[in-house]
mmCIF file of C-alpha atoms in Angstrom:
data_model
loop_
_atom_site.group_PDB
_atom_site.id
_atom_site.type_symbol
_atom_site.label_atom_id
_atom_site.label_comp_id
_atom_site.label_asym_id
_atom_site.label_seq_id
_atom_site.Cartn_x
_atom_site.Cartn_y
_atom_site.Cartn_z
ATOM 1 C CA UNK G 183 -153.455 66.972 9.928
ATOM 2 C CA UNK G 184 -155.947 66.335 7.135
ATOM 3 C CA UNK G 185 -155.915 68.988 4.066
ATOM 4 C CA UNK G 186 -158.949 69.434 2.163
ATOM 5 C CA UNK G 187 -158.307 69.331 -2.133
ATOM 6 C CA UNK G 188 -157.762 72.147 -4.272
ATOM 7 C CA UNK G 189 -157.817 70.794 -8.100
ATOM 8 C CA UNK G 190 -155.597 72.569 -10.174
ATOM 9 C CA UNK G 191 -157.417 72.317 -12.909
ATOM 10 C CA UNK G 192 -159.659 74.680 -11.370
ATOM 11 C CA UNK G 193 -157.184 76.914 -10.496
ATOM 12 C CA UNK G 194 -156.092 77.187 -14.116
ATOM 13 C CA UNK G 195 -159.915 77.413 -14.997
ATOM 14 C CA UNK G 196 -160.304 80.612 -12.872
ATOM 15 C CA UNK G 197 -157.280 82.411 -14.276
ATOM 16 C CA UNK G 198 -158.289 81.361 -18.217
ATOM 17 C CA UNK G 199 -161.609 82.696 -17.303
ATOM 18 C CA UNK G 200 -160.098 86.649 -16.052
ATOM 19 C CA UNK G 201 -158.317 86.262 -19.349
ATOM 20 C CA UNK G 202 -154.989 85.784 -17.568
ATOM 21 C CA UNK G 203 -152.501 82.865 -19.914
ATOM 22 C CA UNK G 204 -150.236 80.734 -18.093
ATOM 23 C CA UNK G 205 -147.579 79.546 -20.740
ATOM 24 C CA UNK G 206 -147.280 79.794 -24.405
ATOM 25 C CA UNK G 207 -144.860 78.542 -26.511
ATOM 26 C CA UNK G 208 -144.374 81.878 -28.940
ATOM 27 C CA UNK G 209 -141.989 84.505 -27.922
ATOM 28 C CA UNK G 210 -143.682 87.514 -27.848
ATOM 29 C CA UNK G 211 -142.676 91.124 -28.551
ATOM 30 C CA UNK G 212 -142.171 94.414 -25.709
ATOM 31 C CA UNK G 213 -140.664 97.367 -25.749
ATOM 32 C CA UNK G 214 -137.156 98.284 -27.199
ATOM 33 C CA UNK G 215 -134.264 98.112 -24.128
ATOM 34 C CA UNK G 216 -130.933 98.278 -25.938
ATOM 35 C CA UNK G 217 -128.698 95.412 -25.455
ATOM 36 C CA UNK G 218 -125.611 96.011 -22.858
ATOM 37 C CA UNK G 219 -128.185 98.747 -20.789
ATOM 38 C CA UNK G 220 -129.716 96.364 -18.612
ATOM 39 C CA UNK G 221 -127.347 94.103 -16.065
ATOM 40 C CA UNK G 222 -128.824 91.736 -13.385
ATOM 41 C CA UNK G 223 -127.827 93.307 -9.570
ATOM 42 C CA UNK G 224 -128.130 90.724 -6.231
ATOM 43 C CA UNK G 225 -127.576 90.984 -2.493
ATOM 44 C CA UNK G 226 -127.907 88.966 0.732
ATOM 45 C CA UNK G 227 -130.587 89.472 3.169
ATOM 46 C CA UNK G 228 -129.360 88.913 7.021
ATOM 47 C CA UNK G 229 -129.265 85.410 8.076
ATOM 48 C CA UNK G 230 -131.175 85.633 11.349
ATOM 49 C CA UNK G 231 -134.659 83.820 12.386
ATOM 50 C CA UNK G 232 -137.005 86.331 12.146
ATOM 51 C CA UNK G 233 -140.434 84.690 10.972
ATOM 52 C CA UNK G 234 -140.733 87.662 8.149
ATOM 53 C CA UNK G 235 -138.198 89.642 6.729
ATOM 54 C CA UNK G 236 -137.994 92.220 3.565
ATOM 55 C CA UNK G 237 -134.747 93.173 1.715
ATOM 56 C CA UNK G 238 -134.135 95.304 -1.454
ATOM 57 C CA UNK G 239 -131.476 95.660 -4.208
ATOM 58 C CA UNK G 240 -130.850 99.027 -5.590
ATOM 59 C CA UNK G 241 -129.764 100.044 -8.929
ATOM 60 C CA UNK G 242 -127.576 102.665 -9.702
ATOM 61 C CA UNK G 243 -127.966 106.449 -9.850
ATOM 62 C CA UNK G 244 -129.991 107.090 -13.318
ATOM 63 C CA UNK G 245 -130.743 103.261 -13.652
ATOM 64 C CA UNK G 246 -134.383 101.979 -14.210
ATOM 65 C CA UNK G 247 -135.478 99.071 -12.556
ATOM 66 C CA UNK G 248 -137.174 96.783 -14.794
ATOM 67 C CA UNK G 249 -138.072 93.280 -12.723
ATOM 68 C CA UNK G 250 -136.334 91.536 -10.519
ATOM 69 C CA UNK G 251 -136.107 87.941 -8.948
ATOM 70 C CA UNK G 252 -135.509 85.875 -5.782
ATOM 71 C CA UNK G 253 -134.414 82.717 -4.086
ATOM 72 C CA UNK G 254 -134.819 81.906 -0.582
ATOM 73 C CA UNK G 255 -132.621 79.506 1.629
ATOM 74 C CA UNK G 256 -134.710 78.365 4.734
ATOM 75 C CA UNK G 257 -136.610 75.141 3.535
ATOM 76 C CA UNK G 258 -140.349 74.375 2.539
ATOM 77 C CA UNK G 259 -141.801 76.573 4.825
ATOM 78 C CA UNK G 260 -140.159 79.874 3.406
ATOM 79 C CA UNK G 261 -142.518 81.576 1.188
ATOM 80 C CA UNK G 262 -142.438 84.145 -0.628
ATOM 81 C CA UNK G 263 -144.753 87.099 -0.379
ATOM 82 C CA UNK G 264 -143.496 90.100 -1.934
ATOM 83 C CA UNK G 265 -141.406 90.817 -5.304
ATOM 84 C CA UNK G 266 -141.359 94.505 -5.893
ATOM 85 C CA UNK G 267 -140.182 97.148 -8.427
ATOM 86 C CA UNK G 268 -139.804 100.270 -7.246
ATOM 87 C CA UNK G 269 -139.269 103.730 -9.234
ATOM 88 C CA UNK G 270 -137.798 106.349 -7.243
ATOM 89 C CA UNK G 271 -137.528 109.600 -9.282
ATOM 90 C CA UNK G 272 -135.162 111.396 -6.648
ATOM 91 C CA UNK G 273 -133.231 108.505 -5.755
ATOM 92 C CA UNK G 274 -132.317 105.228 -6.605
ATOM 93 C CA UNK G 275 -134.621 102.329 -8.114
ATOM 94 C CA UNK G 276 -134.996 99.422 -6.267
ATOM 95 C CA UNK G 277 -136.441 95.860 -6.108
ATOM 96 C CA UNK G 278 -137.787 94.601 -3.026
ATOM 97 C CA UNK G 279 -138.438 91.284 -1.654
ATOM 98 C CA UNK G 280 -140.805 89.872 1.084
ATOM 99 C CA UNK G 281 -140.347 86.401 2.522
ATOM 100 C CA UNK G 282 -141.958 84.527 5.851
ATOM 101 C CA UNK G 283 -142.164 81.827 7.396
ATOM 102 C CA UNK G 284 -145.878 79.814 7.146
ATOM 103 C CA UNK G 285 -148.012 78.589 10.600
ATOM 104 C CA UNK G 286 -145.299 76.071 10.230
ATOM 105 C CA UNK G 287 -142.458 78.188 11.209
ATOM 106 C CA UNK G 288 -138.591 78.339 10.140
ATOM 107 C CA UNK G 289 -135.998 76.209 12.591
ATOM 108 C CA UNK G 290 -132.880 78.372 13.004
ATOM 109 C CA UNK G 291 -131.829 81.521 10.878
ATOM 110 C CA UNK G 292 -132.400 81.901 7.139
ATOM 111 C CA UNK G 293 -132.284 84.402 4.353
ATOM 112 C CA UNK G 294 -132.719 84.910 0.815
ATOM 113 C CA UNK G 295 -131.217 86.629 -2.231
ATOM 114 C CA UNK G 296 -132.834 89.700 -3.852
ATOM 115 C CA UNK G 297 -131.627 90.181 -7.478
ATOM 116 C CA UNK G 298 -132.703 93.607 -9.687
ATOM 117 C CA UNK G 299 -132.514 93.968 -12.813
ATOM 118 C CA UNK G 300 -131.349 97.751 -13.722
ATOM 119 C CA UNK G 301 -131.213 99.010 -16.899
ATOM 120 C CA UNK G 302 -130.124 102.687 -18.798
ATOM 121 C CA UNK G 303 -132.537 103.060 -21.344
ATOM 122 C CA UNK G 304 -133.282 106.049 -23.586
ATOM 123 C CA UNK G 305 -136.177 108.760 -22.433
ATOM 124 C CA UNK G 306 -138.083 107.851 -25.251
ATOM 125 C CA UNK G 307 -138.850 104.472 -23.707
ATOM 126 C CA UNK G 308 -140.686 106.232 -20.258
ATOM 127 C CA UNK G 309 -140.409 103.232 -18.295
ATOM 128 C CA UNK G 310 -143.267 103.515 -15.473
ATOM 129 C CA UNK G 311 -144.168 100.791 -13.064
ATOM 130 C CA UNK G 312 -148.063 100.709 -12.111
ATOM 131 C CA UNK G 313 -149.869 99.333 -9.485
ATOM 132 C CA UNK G 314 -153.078 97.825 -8.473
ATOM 133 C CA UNK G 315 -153.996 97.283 -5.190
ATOM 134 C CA UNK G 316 -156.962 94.763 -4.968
ATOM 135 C CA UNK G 317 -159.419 95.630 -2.130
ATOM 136 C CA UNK G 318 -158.754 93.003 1.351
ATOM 137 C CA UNK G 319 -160.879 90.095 1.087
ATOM 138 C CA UNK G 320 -161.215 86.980 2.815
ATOM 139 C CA UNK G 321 -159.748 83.688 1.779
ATOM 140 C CA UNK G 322 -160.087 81.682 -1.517
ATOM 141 C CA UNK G 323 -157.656 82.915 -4.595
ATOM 142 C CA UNK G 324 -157.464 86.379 -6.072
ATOM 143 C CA UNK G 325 -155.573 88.210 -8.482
ATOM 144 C CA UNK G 326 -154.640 91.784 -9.403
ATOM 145 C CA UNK G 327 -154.171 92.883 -12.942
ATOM 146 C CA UNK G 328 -152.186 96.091 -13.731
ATOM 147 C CA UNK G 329 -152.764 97.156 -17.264
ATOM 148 C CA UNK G 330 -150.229 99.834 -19.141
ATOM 149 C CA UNK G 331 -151.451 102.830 -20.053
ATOM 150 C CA UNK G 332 -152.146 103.092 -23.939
ATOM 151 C CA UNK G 333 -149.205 102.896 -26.008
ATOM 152 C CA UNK G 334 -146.719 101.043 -23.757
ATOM 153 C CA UNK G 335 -145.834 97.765 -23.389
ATOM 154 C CA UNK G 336 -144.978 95.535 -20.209
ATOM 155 C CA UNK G 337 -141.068 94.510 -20.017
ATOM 156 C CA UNK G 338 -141.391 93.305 -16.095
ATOM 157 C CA UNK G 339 -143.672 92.497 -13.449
ATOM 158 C CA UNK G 340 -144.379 91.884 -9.720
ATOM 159 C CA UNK G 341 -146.840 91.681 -6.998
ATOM 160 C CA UNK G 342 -147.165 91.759 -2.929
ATOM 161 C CA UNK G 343 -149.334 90.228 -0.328
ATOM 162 C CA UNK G 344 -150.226 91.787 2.779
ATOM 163 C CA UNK G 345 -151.585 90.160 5.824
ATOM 164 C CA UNK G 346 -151.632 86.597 5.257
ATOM 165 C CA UNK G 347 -148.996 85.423 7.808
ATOM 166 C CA UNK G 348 -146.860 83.084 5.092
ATOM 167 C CA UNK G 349 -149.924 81.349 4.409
ATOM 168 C CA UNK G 350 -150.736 82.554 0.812
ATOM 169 C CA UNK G 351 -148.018 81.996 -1.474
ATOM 170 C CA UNK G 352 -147.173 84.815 -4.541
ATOM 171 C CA UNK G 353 -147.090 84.134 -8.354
ATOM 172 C CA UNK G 354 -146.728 86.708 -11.459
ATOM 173 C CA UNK G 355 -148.690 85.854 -14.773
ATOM 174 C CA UNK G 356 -148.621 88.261 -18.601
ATOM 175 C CA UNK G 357 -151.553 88.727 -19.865
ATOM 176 C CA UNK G 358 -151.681 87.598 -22.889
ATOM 177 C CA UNK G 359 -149.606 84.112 -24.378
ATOM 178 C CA UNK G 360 -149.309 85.584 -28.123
ATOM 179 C CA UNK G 361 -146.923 88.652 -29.805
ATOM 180 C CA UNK G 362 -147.644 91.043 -26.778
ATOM 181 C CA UNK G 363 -148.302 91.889 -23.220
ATOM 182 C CA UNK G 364 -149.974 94.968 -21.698
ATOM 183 C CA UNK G 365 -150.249 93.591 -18.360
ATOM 184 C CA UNK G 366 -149.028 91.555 -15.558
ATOM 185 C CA UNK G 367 -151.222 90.152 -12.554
ATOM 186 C CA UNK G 368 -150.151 88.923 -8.843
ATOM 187 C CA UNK G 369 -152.056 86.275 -8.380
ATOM 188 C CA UNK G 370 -152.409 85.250 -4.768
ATOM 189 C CA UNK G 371 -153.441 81.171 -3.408
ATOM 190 C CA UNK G 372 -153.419 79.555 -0.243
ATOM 191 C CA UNK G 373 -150.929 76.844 1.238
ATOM 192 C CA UNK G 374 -152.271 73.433 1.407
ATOM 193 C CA UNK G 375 -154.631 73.470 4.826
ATOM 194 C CA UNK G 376 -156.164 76.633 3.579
ATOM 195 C CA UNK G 377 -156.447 79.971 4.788
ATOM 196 C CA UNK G 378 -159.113 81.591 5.837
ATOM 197 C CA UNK G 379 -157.826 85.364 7.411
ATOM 198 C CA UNK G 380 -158.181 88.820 5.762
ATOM 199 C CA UNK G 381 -155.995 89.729 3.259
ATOM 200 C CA UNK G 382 -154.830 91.962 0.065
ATOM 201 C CA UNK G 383 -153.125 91.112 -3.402
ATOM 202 C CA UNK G 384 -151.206 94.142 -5.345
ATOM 203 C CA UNK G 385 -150.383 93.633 -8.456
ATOM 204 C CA UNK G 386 -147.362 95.544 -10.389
ATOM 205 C CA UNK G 387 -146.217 96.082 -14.386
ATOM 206 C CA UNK G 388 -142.996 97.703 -15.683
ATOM 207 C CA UNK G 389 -144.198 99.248 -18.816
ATOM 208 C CA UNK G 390 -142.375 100.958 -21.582
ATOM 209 C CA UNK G 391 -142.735 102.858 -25.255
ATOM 210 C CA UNK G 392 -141.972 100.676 -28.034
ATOM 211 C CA UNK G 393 -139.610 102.648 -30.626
ATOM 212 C CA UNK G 394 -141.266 101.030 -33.773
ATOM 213 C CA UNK G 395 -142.766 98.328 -34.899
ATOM 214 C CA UNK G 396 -139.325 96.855 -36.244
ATOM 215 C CA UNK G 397 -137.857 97.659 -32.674
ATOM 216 C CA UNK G 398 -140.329 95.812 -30.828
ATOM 217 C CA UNK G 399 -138.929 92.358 -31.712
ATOM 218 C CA UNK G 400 -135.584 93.162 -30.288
ATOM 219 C CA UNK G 401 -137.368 92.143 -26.969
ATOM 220 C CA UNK G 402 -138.808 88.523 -26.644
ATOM 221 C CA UNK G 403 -141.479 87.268 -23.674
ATOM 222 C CA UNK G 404 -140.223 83.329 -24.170
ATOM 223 C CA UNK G 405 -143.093 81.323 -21.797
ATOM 224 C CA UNK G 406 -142.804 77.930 -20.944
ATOM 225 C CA UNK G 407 -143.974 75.183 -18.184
ATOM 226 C CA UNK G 408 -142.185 72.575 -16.072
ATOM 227 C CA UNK G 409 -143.280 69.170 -16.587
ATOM 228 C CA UNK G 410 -146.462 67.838 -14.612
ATOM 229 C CA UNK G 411 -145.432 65.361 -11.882
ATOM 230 C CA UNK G 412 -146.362 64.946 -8.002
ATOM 231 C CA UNK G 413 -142.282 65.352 -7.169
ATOM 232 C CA UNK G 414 -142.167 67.608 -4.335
ATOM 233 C CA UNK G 415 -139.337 70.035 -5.888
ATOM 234 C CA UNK G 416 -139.009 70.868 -9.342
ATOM 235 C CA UNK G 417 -136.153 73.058 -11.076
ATOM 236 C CA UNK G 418 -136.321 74.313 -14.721
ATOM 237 C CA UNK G 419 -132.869 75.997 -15.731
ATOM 238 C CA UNK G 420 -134.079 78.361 -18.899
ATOM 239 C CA UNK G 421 -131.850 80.409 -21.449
ATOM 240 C CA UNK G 422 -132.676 83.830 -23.523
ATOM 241 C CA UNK G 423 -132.512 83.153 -26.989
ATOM 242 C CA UNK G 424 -128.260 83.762 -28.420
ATOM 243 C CA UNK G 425 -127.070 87.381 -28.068
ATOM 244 C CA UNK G 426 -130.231 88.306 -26.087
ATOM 245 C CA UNK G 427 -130.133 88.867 -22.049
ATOM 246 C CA UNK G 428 -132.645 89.051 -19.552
ATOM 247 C CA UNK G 429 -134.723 92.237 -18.314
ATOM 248 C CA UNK G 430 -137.361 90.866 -16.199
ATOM 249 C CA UNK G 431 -138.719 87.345 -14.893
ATOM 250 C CA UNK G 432 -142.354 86.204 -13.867
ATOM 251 C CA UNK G 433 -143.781 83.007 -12.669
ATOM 252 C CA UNK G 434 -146.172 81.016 -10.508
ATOM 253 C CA UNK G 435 -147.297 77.459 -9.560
ATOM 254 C CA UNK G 436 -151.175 76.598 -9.317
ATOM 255 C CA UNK G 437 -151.860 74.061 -7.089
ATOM 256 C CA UNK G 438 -151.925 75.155 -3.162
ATOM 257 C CA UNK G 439 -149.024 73.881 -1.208
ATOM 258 C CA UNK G 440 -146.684 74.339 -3.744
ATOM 259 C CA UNK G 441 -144.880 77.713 -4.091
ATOM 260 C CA UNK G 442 -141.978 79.501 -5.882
ATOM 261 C CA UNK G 443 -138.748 79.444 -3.959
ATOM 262 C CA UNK G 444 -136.590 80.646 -7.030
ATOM 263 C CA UNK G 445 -136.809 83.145 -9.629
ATOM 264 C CA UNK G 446 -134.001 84.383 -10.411
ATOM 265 C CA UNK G 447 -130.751 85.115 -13.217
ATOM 266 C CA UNK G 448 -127.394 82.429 -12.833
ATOM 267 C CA UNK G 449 -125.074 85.606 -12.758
ATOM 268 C CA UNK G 450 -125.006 89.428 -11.343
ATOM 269 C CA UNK G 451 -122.897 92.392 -12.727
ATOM 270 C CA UNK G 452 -123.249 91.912 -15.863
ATOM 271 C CA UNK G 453 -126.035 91.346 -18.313
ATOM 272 C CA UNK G 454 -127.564 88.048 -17.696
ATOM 273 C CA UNK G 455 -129.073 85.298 -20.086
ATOM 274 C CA UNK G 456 -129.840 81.939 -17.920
ATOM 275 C CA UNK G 457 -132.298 81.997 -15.090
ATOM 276 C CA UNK G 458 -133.174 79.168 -12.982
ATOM 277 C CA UNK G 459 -136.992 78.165 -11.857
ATOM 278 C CA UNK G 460 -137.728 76.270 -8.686
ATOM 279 C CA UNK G 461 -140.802 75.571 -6.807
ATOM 280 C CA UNK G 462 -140.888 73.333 -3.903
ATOM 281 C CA UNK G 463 -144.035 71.824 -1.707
ATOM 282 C CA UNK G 464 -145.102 72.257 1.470
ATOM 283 C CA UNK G 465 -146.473 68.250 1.912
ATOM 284 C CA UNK G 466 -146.106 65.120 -0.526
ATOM 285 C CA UNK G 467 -148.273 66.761 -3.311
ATOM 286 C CA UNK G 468 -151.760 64.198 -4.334
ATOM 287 C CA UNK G 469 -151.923 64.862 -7.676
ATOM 288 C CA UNK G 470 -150.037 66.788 -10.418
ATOM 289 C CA UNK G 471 -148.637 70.014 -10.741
ATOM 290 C CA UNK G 472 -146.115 72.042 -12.705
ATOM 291 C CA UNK G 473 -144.827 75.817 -12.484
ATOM 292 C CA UNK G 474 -145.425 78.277 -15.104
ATOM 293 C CA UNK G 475 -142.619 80.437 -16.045
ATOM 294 C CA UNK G 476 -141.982 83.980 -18.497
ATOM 295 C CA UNK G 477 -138.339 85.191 -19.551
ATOM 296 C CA UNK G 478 -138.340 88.987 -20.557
ATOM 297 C CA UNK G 479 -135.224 88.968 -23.088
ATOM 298 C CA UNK G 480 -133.450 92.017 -25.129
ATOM 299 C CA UNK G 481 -131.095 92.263 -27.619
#
């Protein structure tokens, strides 16, 4: 099967162009989540072979979801389609996770982990998640950028794809690579034979009240990127800075054919302060690539 070339570098272009910044090496401010409130939740999708499957992880009563993570177990042709937070006002706050199988299919059963991260934090912060549903096109890339209303600031992020069969692949960027972020997009690209079906990006931000001015620092957005290379797996382990823990996670490769398979915290139960990155190709990548990672930390 012959693929036809899609140059990163004008992947990258198109986001730098919607304003959209991949990595930065700055950690950058968000809104005040106490230390000790927010603790990293997981659980076990079904093993079965089902060629698309969704699972969530709740949080407890009175908990606020504030990002979440993933890591799928069924090989290169697993992809990952969904990573939702979801607010629930009269019950419990969840994250849910999408994952199917590409036009390649998955031999045998296979499942993933879906990991939340919950947190108690005080009114004043009015954690809200919003969402932007981009209208269905037709193949090439897209993204969809949900800004926070005026005054808040993001502290997590997600994003869904509907209708593309496995065959576009998810990613999460922040908007911005300096001091703050008042935004998150899903950004949405297609495996390495192209797709060219009907289908819809959503983009979604946690977003929350800074205290004050002194307060937002207690949060850090720590950005980073994997080192370029044509390997067809790469794995970044990644710490919060000492005494900080994590509250949300983001991330994305650009070069079709390559695709997150984890995003997630090391540990569950507790709070959390080491994640691990891995992204994984479908095919012997021709030419470089790397995957672009964000760390939401409080202390």
């Amino acid at each position: 099967m012959s693929y036809p070339r899609f140059g990163a570098a004008l992947l990258v272009a198109g986001l730098a162009l919607s304003g959209l910044a991949t990595v930065g090496a700055t950690p950058a401010a968000a809104a005040t989540l106490p230390f000790g409130t927010v603790r990293a939740v997981v659980s076990q999708s079904t093993p079965d072979a089902q060629p698309k499957k969704s699972f969530s992880t709740f949080c407890n009563p009175g908990e606020r979801v504030t990002g979440g993570g993933a890591f799928t177990v069924g090989g290169i042709h697993a992809v990952i389609t969904e990573m939702q937070p979801i607010q629930n006002l009269t019950a419990r706050d969840s994250f849910q996770v999408t994952a199917e199988a590409d036009q390649f299919g998955i031999a045998g059963n296979w499942s993933f982990q879906v990991f939340a991260f919950c947190a108690t934090p005080p009114a004043s912060a009015a954690i809200e998640i919003v969402k932007q549903p981009n209208p269905r096109r037709t193949g090439g890339t897209d993204q969809a950028f949900a800004p926070c209303p005026a005054g808040k600031l993001l502290i997590g992020a997600g994003g869904k794809i509907d209708n593309a069969g496995g065959q576009m692949d998810l990613g999460m960027f922040t908007n911005s690579s300096g001091t703050l972020a008042t935004g998150a997009s899903a950004f949405a690209k297609p495996d390495a034979d192209g797709y060219s079906g009907m289908y819809a990006v959503t983009g979604y931000s946690v977003c929350a009240k800074p205290n004050n001015l002194l307060d937002d620092f207690k949060q850090q957005r720590v950005s980073f990127s994997s080192p370029a290379g044509t390997t067809s797996q790469k794995q970044v382990p990644a710490a919060c800075p000492s005494g900080s823990a994590l509250s949300g996670l983001a991330g994305a490769t650009v070069l079709p054919g390559t695709h997150l398979q984890q995003i997630r915290p090391n540990s569950a139960g507790r709070p959390a302060n080491l994640a691990t990155f891995g992204a994984q190709a479908t095919i012997v990548p021709s030419e470089a690539w790397q995957m672009d990672t964000t760390m939401f930390c409080v202390r």
